[in-house]
Short mmCIF file of C-alpha atoms in Angstrom, two decimals:
data_model
loop_
_atom_site.label_atom_id
_atom_site.label_comp_id
_atom_site.label_asym_id
_atom_site.label_seq_id
_atom_site.Cartn_x
_atom_site.Cartn_y
_atom_site.Cartn_z
CA UNK A 1 16.87 38.79 37.01
CA UNK A 2 14.38 39.47 34.23
CA UNK A 3 12.41 36.49 32.89
CA UNK A 4 13.61 34.98 29.60
CA UNK A 5 10.86 35.04 26.88
CA UNK A 6 10.08 31.71 25.24
CA UNK A 7 10.72 32.61 21.60
CA UNK A 8 10.05 30.37 18.57
CA UNK A 9 13.81 29.78 18.31
CA UNK A 10 13.93 28.46 21.87
CA UNK A 11 10.93 26.19 21.28
CA UNK A 12 12.42 24.84 18.04
CA UNK A 13 15.74 24.13 19.73
CA UNK A 14 14.02 22.39 22.63
CA UNK A 15 12.03 20.07 20.41
CA UNK A 16 14.98 19.34 18.06
CA UNK A 17 12.81 20.09 14.99
CA UNK A 18 14.56 22.12 12.24
CA UNK A 19 12.65 25.32 11.50
CA UNK A 20 10.69 24.99 8.29
CA UNK A 21 11.83 21.38 7.73
CA UNK A 22 8.87 19.11 8.53
CA UNK A 23 5.90 18.71 6.22
CA UNK A 24 2.44 18.90 7.76
CA UNK A 25 0.18 15.86 7.85
CA UNK A 26 0.63 12.21 8.70
CA UNK A 27 2.99 10.55 6.19
CA UNK A 28 3.63 7.04 7.46
CA UNK A 29 0.31 5.48 8.46
CA UNK A 30 -0.34 4.11 4.97
CA UNK A 31 1.83 2.32 2.35
CA UNK A 32 4.23 4.32 0.19
CA UNK A 33 5.54 3.80 -3.34
CA UNK A 34 8.87 4.52 -5.04
CA UNK A 35 8.75 5.47 -8.71
CA UNK A 36 10.25 2.93 -11.15
CA UNK A 37 13.21 5.22 -11.84
CA UNK A 38 13.87 5.63 -8.11
CA UNK A 39 13.73 9.44 -8.08
CA UNK A 40 10.34 10.00 -6.41
CA UNK A 41 8.69 8.76 -3.24
CA UNK A 42 4.89 8.96 -3.02
CA UNK A 43 3.31 9.10 0.45
CA UNK A 44 -0.35 9.06 1.50
CA UNK A 45 -1.20 12.04 3.69
CA UNK A 46 -4.84 12.21 4.77
CA UNK A 47 -7.00 12.71 1.67
CA UNK A 48 -4.00 13.65 -0.49
CA UNK A 49 -0.76 12.15 -1.83
CA UNK A 50 2.58 13.97 -1.61
CA UNK A 51 5.71 13.31 -3.63
CA UNK A 52 9.30 13.78 -2.45
CA UNK A 53 12.80 13.63 -3.91
CA UNK A 54 14.55 10.43 -2.82
CA UNK A 55 17.97 12.11 -3.05
CA UNK A 56 17.23 15.07 -0.75
CA UNK A 57 13.89 14.38 0.94
CA UNK A 58 12.50 17.66 -0.38
CA UNK A 59 8.85 17.96 -1.53
CA UNK A 60 8.24 17.82 -5.27
CA UNK A 61 5.33 19.83 -6.57
CA UNK A 62 1.87 20.26 -5.04
CA UNK A 63 0.01 17.32 -3.43
CA UNK A 64 -2.43 15.20 -5.42
CA UNK A 65 -5.84 16.47 -4.30
CA UNK A 66 -9.27 15.13 -5.19
CA UNK A 67 -10.19 12.28 -2.84
CA UNK A 68 -12.78 13.08 -0.18
CA UNK A 69 -11.63 10.35 2.23
CA UNK A 70 -8.28 9.14 3.48
CA UNK A 71 -6.02 7.75 0.75
CA UNK A 72 -5.18 4.16 1.70
CA UNK A 73 -3.10 2.98 -1.25
CA UNK A 74 -0.73 4.42 -3.85
CA UNK A 75 1.00 2.72 -6.76
CA UNK A 76 1.43 2.94 -10.51
CA UNK A 77 -1.01 2.05 -13.28
CA UNK A 78 -0.04 -1.40 -14.59
CA UNK A 79 -0.56 -0.24 -18.18
CA UNK A 80 2.25 2.30 -17.68
CA UNK A 81 5.21 0.37 -16.22
CA UNK A 82 7.43 3.44 -16.48
CA UNK A 83 5.45 5.13 -13.73
CA UNK A 84 3.86 7.78 -15.94
CA UNK A 85 0.45 7.32 -14.27
CA UNK A 86 -0.03 7.21 -10.49
CA UNK A 87 -2.92 5.12 -9.12
CA UNK A 88 -4.53 5.82 -5.74
CA UNK A 89 -7.30 4.22 -3.67
CA UNK A 90 -9.33 5.76 -0.87
CA UNK A 91 -11.93 5.29 1.84
CA UNK A 92 -14.20 7.50 -0.28
CA UNK A 93 -14.89 4.40 -2.39
CA UNK A 94 -12.96 5.42 -5.50
CA UNK A 95 -9.74 4.76 -7.36
CA UNK A 96 -8.13 7.70 -9.18
CA UNK A 97 -5.38 8.14 -11.74
CA UNK A 98 -2.93 11.05 -11.90
CA UNK A 99 -0.34 12.18 -14.44
CA UNK A 100 3.00 11.86 -12.70
CA UNK A 101 4.66 14.59 -14.78
CA UNK A 102 2.48 17.45 -13.54
CA UNK A 103 0.16 15.91 -10.92
CA UNK A 104 -2.95 16.61 -12.95
CA UNK A 105 -5.96 14.35 -12.23
CA UNK A 106 -7.13 11.67 -14.63
CA UNK A 107 -9.91 9.10 -14.25
CA UNK A 108 -12.19 8.57 -11.25
CA UNK A 109 -13.14 4.88 -10.96
CA UNK A 110 -15.86 3.59 -8.60
CA UNK A 111 -14.68 0.88 -6.19
CA UNK A 112 -16.88 -1.88 -4.70
CA UNK A 113 -16.69 -0.08 -1.34
CA UNK A 114 -14.37 2.00 0.85
CA UNK A 115 -10.89 0.71 0.01
CA UNK A 116 -8.61 -0.26 2.90
CA UNK A 117 -5.81 -1.77 0.81
CA UNK A 118 -4.74 -1.91 -2.85
CA UNK A 119 -2.18 -4.18 -4.50
CA UNK A 120 -0.84 -3.72 -8.04
CA UNK A 121 0.77 -6.87 -9.50
CA UNK A 122 4.35 -6.31 -10.59
CA UNK A 123 6.69 -8.29 -12.79
CA UNK A 124 5.17 -10.13 -15.74
CA UNK A 125 1.69 -10.60 -14.34
CA UNK A 126 -0.50 -12.81 -16.48
CA UNK A 127 -3.35 -10.37 -15.95
CA UNK A 128 -1.73 -8.06 -18.43
CA UNK A 129 -1.96 -4.37 -17.66
CA UNK A 130 -5.52 -4.05 -16.47
CA UNK A 131 -6.21 -5.81 -13.14
CA UNK A 132 -5.42 -4.62 -9.62
CA UNK A 133 -6.64 -6.02 -6.31
CA UNK A 134 -8.58 -4.11 -3.66
CA UNK A 135 -9.65 -4.93 -0.12
CA UNK A 136 -12.89 -3.10 0.70
CA UNK A 137 -15.66 -2.77 3.22
CA UNK A 138 -18.75 -4.37 1.75
CA UNK A 139 -20.90 -1.25 1.76
CA UNK A 140 -20.12 2.41 1.67
CA UNK A 141 -20.50 3.97 5.09
CA UNK A 142 -22.42 7.12 5.85
CA UNK A 143 -19.26 9.03 6.74
CA UNK A 144 -15.57 9.03 6.04
CA UNK A 145 -13.90 5.86 7.28
CA UNK A 146 -17.10 4.36 8.66
CA UNK A 147 -16.79 0.61 8.93
CA UNK A 148 -19.64 -1.50 7.63
CA UNK A 149 -20.89 -4.29 9.83
CA UNK A 150 -20.99 -6.51 6.77
CA UNK A 151 -17.24 -7.16 6.89
CA UNK A 152 -14.60 -7.04 4.18
CA UNK A 153 -14.23 -8.32 0.64
CA UNK A 154 -11.21 -8.92 -1.60
CA UNK A 155 -11.84 -8.15 -5.28
CA UNK A 156 -10.00 -8.34 -8.56
CA UNK A 157 -10.69 -4.96 -10.19
CA UNK A 158 -10.48 -4.17 -13.90
CA UNK A 159 -9.25 -0.63 -14.52
CA UNK A 160 -10.38 -0.80 -18.14
CA UNK A 161 -13.93 -1.87 -17.23
CA UNK A 162 -14.01 0.31 -14.08
CA UNK A 163 -15.57 -2.45 -11.98
CA UNK A 164 -14.79 -5.52 -9.92
CA UNK A 165 -14.58 -8.60 -12.12
CA UNK A 166 -14.20 -11.24 -9.43
CA UNK A 167 -14.55 -11.64 -5.66
CA UNK A 168 -11.75 -13.66 -4.13
CA UNK A 169 -12.62 -13.71 -0.45
CA UNK A 170 -15.05 -12.68 2.27
CA UNK A 171 -13.42 -11.60 5.54
CA UNK A 172 -14.39 -10.18 8.92
CA UNK A 173 -12.48 -6.96 8.12
CA UNK A 174 -10.69 -5.85 4.93
CA UNK A 175 -7.19 -7.40 5.06
CA UNK A 176 -3.92 -5.90 3.94
CA UNK A 177 -3.00 -7.14 0.45
CA UNK A 178 0.49 -8.02 -0.81
CA UNK A 179 1.54 -9.22 -4.26
CA UNK A 180 4.70 -11.15 -5.08
CA UNK A 181 7.44 -9.28 -6.99
CA UNK A 182 6.79 -11.38 -10.10
CA UNK A 183 3.07 -10.67 -9.96
CA UNK A 184 2.27 -14.36 -9.69
CA UNK A 185 0.75 -14.48 -6.19
CA UNK A 186 -1.57 -12.40 -4.03
CA UNK A 187 -1.39 -12.68 -0.25
CA UNK A 188 -3.54 -11.56 2.68
CA UNK A 189 -3.68 -12.38 6.38
CA UNK A 190 -6.40 -12.36 8.99
CA UNK A 191 -5.76 -13.22 12.62
CA UNK A 192 -3.78 -16.52 12.63
CA UNK A 193 -4.18 -17.40 8.93
CA UNK A 194 -2.35 -16.44 5.73
CA UNK A 195 -4.22 -16.87 2.42
CA UNK A 196 -2.31 -17.12 -0.87
CA UNK A 197 -3.90 -16.96 -4.33
CA UNK A 198 -2.07 -18.02 -7.48
CA UNK A 199 -2.68 -15.30 -10.06
CA UNK A 200 -2.81 -17.69 -12.98
CA UNK A 201 -5.77 -17.09 -15.28
CA UNK A 202 -7.92 -19.99 -16.32
CA UNK A 203 -10.56 -20.13 -18.99
CA UNK A 204 -14.07 -19.63 -17.70
CA UNK A 205 -16.81 -17.20 -16.99
CA UNK A 206 -16.25 -14.84 -14.11
CA UNK A 207 -16.58 -11.18 -14.89
CA UNK A 208 -15.14 -11.16 -18.35
CA UNK A 209 -17.75 -12.89 -20.42
CA UNK A 210 -17.37 -15.88 -22.72
CA UNK A 211 -13.87 -17.14 -23.23
CA UNK A 212 -12.33 -14.70 -20.74
CA UNK A 213 -9.72 -15.66 -18.18
CA UNK A 214 -10.55 -15.64 -14.50
CA UNK A 215 -8.56 -16.08 -11.34
CA UNK A 216 -7.98 -19.35 -9.59
CA UNK A 217 -10.48 -19.21 -6.72
CA UNK A 218 -8.93 -21.65 -4.31
CA UNK A 219 -6.52 -20.13 -1.79
CA UNK A 220 -3.67 -21.94 -0.12
CA UNK A 221 -4.02 -21.33 3.62
CA UNK A 222 -1.15 -21.31 6.10
CA UNK A 223 -1.95 -21.42 9.81
CA UNK A 224 -0.01 -20.10 12.78
CA UNK A 225 -0.55 -20.13 16.53
CA UNK A 226 -0.08 -16.36 16.98
CA UNK A 227 -1.70 -13.35 15.27
CA UNK A 228 -0.02 -12.43 11.98
CA UNK A 229 1.08 -8.80 11.65
CA UNK A 230 2.86 -8.56 8.27
CA UNK A 231 3.53 -10.58 5.09
CA UNK A 232 6.20 -10.63 2.34
CA UNK A 233 7.14 -12.73 -0.72
CA UNK A 234 10.64 -13.61 -1.89
CA UNK A 235 11.75 -12.60 -5.37
CA UNK A 236 11.74 -16.13 -6.78
CA UNK A 237 8.40 -17.26 -5.26
CA UNK A 238 10.26 -19.79 -3.13
CA UNK A 239 9.54 -18.32 0.34
CA UNK A 240 6.65 -16.46 1.90
CA UNK A 241 7.50 -14.76 5.20
CA UNK A 242 5.10 -13.68 7.94
CA UNK A 243 5.81 -11.75 11.14
CA UNK A 244 3.72 -12.28 14.24
CA UNK A 245 2.72 -10.44 17.41
CA UNK A 246 5.51 -12.02 19.48
CA UNK A 247 8.38 -10.86 17.23
CA UNK A 248 8.91 -14.13 15.38
CA UNK A 249 9.23 -14.46 11.60
CA UNK A 250 7.97 -17.63 9.92
CA UNK A 251 9.42 -18.71 6.57
CA UNK A 252 7.30 -21.16 4.56
CA UNK A 253 9.27 -22.82 1.77
CA UNK A 254 7.88 -24.19 -1.49
CA UNK A 255 4.49 -22.51 -1.30
CA UNK A 256 4.25 -22.10 -5.08
CA UNK A 257 4.15 -25.86 -5.66
CA UNK A 258 1.60 -26.28 -2.85
CA UNK A 259 -0.64 -23.61 -4.37
CA UNK A 260 -0.44 -25.36 -7.72
CA UNK A 261 -1.44 -28.65 -6.06
CA UNK A 262 -4.45 -27.04 -4.39
CA UNK A 263 -5.65 -25.82 -7.78
CA UNK A 264 -4.76 -28.90 -9.83
CA UNK A 265 -7.59 -30.36 -11.97
CA UNK A 266 -8.10 -33.28 -9.58
CA UNK A 267 -8.05 -31.17 -6.41
CA UNK A 268 -11.77 -30.33 -6.48
CA UNK A 269 -12.65 -33.96 -7.13
CA UNK A 270 -10.45 -34.95 -4.20
CA UNK A 271 -12.19 -32.44 -1.98
CA UNK A 272 -15.58 -33.78 -3.02
CA UNK A 273 -14.44 -37.35 -2.32
CA UNK A 274 -13.27 -36.34 1.14
CA UNK A 275 -16.56 -34.63 1.79
CA UNK A 276 -18.69 -37.56 0.65
CA UNK A 277 -16.46 -40.19 2.27
CA UNK A 278 -16.88 -38.79 5.73
CA UNK A 279 -13.27 -37.68 6.17
CA UNK A 280 -14.59 -34.25 7.02
CA UNK A 281 -13.55 -30.77 6.06
CA UNK A 282 -14.15 -30.82 2.31
CA UNK A 283 -12.40 -28.03 0.41
CA UNK A 284 -11.32 -26.11 3.51
CA UNK A 285 -9.61 -29.16 4.97
CA UNK A 286 -7.77 -29.85 1.72
CA UNK A 287 -6.42 -26.32 1.64
CA UNK A 288 -5.36 -26.44 5.27
CA UNK A 289 -3.59 -29.78 4.80
CA UNK A 290 -1.65 -28.55 1.78
CA UNK A 291 -0.51 -25.42 3.60
CA UNK A 292 0.28 -26.95 6.97
CA UNK A 293 2.50 -29.60 5.37
CA UNK A 294 4.95 -26.98 4.05
CA UNK A 295 8.43 -26.83 5.58
CA UNK A 296 8.60 -23.85 7.95
CA UNK A 297 11.58 -22.25 9.68
CA UNK A 298 11.61 -19.44 12.24
CA UNK A 299 13.70 -16.32 12.78
CA UNK A 300 13.55 -14.46 16.10
CA UNK A 301 15.19 -11.23 17.20
CA UNK A 302 12.37 -8.73 17.78
CA UNK A 303 11.06 -8.50 21.34
CA UNK A 304 7.67 -7.16 20.21
CA UNK A 305 5.42 -7.51 17.18
CA UNK A 306 7.08 -7.43 13.78
CA UNK A 307 6.04 -4.16 12.14
CA UNK A 308 7.39 -4.59 8.61
CA UNK A 309 8.98 -7.21 6.36
CA UNK A 310 10.47 -7.09 2.88
CA UNK A 311 12.85 -9.14 0.77
CA UNK A 312 15.48 -7.10 -1.05
CA UNK A 313 15.07 -6.63 -4.78
CA UNK A 314 17.94 -9.03 -5.51
CA UNK A 315 16.46 -11.66 -3.17
CA UNK A 316 19.64 -11.91 -1.08
CA UNK A 317 18.29 -10.55 2.19
CA UNK A 318 15.14 -10.28 4.30
CA UNK A 319 14.57 -6.94 6.07
CA UNK A 320 12.48 -6.58 9.22
CA UNK A 321 11.61 -3.85 11.70
CA UNK A 322 9.46 -3.15 14.71
CA UNK A 323 9.17 -1.18 17.95
CA UNK A 324 12.93 -1.35 18.60
CA UNK A 325 13.63 1.30 15.89
CA UNK A 326 16.16 -1.11 14.38
CA UNK A 327 16.28 -2.33 10.79
CA UNK A 328 17.37 -5.98 10.91
CA UNK A 329 19.02 -7.40 7.79
CA UNK A 330 18.82 -11.20 7.64
CA UNK A 331 21.10 -13.27 5.44
CA UNK A 332 18.82 -16.29 5.32
CA UNK A 333 21.07 -18.90 3.74
CA UNK A 334 24.02 -18.26 6.05
CA UNK A 335 21.94 -17.47 9.14
CA UNK A 336 23.67 -14.16 9.78
CA UNK A 337 22.14 -10.77 10.52
CA UNK A 338 23.26 -7.15 10.73
CA UNK A 339 21.57 -4.06 12.11
CA UNK A 340 20.90 -0.40 11.45
CA UNK A 341 19.76 1.04 14.81
CA UNK A 342 18.32 4.35 16.07
CA UNK A 343 15.90 5.02 13.22
CA UNK A 344 13.73 7.41 15.23
CA UNK A 345 10.68 5.34 16.12
CA UNK A 346 8.84 2.09 15.56
CA UNK A 347 9.30 0.91 11.97
CA UNK A 348 6.04 0.56 10.03
CA UNK A 349 6.84 -0.18 6.39
CA UNK A 350 9.68 -0.88 3.95
CA UNK A 351 9.42 0.15 0.28
CA UNK A 352 11.81 -1.23 -2.30
CA UNK A 353 13.53 0.75 -5.05
CA UNK A 354 12.50 -1.22 -8.18
CA UNK A 355 15.86 -0.87 -9.93
CA UNK A 356 18.23 -0.48 -6.99
CA UNK A 357 18.55 -3.41 -4.59
CA UNK A 358 20.92 -1.40 -2.37
CA UNK A 359 18.33 1.19 -1.28
CA UNK A 360 15.01 1.05 0.57
CA UNK A 361 12.59 3.58 2.05
CA UNK A 362 11.81 2.88 5.72
CA UNK A 363 8.71 4.48 7.27
CA UNK A 364 8.68 5.15 11.01
CA UNK A 365 6.20 6.06 13.73
CA UNK A 366 8.03 9.38 14.14
CA UNK A 367 6.32 10.48 10.90
CA UNK A 368 9.54 10.29 8.89
CA UNK A 369 10.65 8.15 5.95
CA UNK A 370 14.36 7.40 5.73
CA UNK A 371 16.14 6.47 2.50
CA UNK A 372 18.56 3.77 3.64
CA UNK A 373 21.66 2.49 1.86
CA UNK A 374 21.92 -1.22 2.62
CA UNK A 375 25.45 -1.39 1.25
CA UNK A 376 26.82 1.29 3.60
CA UNK A 377 24.19 0.90 6.37
CA UNK A 378 23.59 4.64 6.38
CA UNK A 379 20.63 6.98 6.04
CA UNK A 380 21.06 8.95 2.80
CA UNK A 381 18.01 11.22 3.03
CA UNK A 382 15.00 11.82 5.28
CA UNK A 383 11.46 12.92 4.46
CA UNK A 384 10.20 14.53 7.65
CA UNK A 385 6.64 15.11 8.73
CA UNK A 386 5.60 16.92 11.88
CA UNK A 387 6.77 14.76 14.76
CA UNK A 388 3.91 13.19 16.76
CA UNK A 389 3.42 14.72 20.21
CA UNK A 390 3.94 11.37 21.93
CA UNK A 391 7.44 11.08 20.43
CA UNK A 392 8.61 14.65 21.01
CA UNK A 393 11.34 15.27 23.58
CA UNK A 394 10.37 16.32 27.09
CA UNK A 395 9.83 20.06 27.85
CA UNK A 396 12.67 22.44 28.53
CA UNK A 397 12.66 21.62 32.24
CA UNK A 398 14.08 18.20 31.34
CA UNK A 399 16.02 19.24 28.21
CA UNK A 400 17.19 22.89 28.70
CA UNK A 401 18.27 24.81 25.63
CA UNK A 402 21.59 26.59 25.51
CA UNK A 403 19.96 29.92 26.37
CA UNK A 404 18.10 28.53 29.38
CA UNK A 405 21.18 26.65 30.61
CA UNK A 406 23.34 29.77 30.34
CA UNK A 407 20.83 31.81 32.32
CA UNK A 408 20.66 29.07 34.93
CA UNK A 409 24.44 29.03 35.37
CA UNK A 410 24.61 32.84 35.60
CA UNK A 411 21.90 33.10 38.25
CA UNK A 412 23.08 30.24 40.42
CA UNK A 413 19.47 29.52 41.31
CA UNK A 414 18.61 25.82 40.81
CA UNK A 415 14.80 26.01 40.59
CA UNK A 416 12.83 27.09 37.49
CA UNK A 417 9.23 27.14 36.48
CA UNK A 418 7.19 28.41 33.56
CA UNK A 419 4.74 31.23 34.19
CA UNK A 420 1.17 30.57 33.05
CA UNK A 421 0.13 34.16 32.40
CA UNK A 422 2.85 35.57 30.17
CA UNK A 423 4.37 32.26 28.99
CA UNK A 424 7.86 33.21 30.15
CA UNK A 425 10.44 31.24 32.10
CA UNK A 426 10.96 32.68 35.60
CA UNK A 427 13.72 31.67 38.05
CA UNK A 428 13.17 31.58 41.83
CA UNK A 429 15.38 30.72 44.78
CA UNK A 430 15.27 27.07 45.76
CA UNK A 431 14.57 27.90 49.42
CA UNK A 432 11.54 29.97 48.49
CA UNK A 433 10.23 27.22 46.28
CA UNK A 434 10.63 24.70 49.10
CA UNK A 435 8.88 27.00 51.57
CA UNK A 436 5.99 27.52 49.15
CA UNK A 437 5.63 23.74 48.82
#
């Protein structure tokens, strides 16, 4: 029997990848953003940003090109709440703006260092339409993605002034930043600690000159016994949720009031009194006490680290995902949960549709983003990237295609191997194969 050539059609069928469907490049390693009208999904892909139709998953227009390092954050300029201007951050140490209508480049803004994370306050942020928050390496490295030994910094960045106006924190590495839906809190986590900043301006100096408003410096700190992996705020600023490395989800209640107490006018005097009175700890101890006293409840379903968390836009549910490839939908008040399984790979991120609480975009380790209907628990559309090699199905020997299986049945010979010289599949008698072994 003549060998069967391994054609592109056979290879495509074996790997279960539709011909011409996937988009090249990694699409799910960094955060994504859904346009305010819900029609576009923006995904970081190396040093570019790609946009896709949320109804069909099809690419929309050319990628946004201009950064010289990996793009680490994408969002929308706070001065244009309709999503007319896209804002990106990169390890090349810049922020850039783009016109959403045609993808044309706008401003190039210097960042304090290579940016690992960017957060744009939503809702009715008291910072107006100018300030975003960036998590950077302290110094620019010599090459793309090089990590400075000086550690990370969290900055408030003025887009109008094109510079950092305030430093909020110094960290061992740049943390992932999350803002609350109302734009009233900024959150970050490092190892076993969550830090929360109230984004309420106060009169003072800072970076804005005389009479300008500056951020509240003092962070409310919440401590946990396990490493934190992800963070999310509820819609009404009542709950902050954190997932950990063991699959548990902690819910701290009433954090907004605790953050206000930490930054009350008498809080600094109280910290000084503690410091001078020998109680120990000073400001750090006051923050820890305020955070650790919060009521905390726990949810547990995931067997491994929690990969993503998000409250729905209407605040009714908490969504979580991880290595199980299952989207878990928690009804917190009633203690019930439902599931959407078999989502292709470990779940990495959940992006909300700003004006549609019934839909979310779920990013997976299989390099695909699925548009999920929470009402019907179905996948409405999929944006597919090239599937990572580690997640591809086994070779044809384990998963024969229809053509190979038909040839196998016709020959009646149960042993097969792939030739190395001409890259064709050749069939040999089982007895001969056993004798050769």
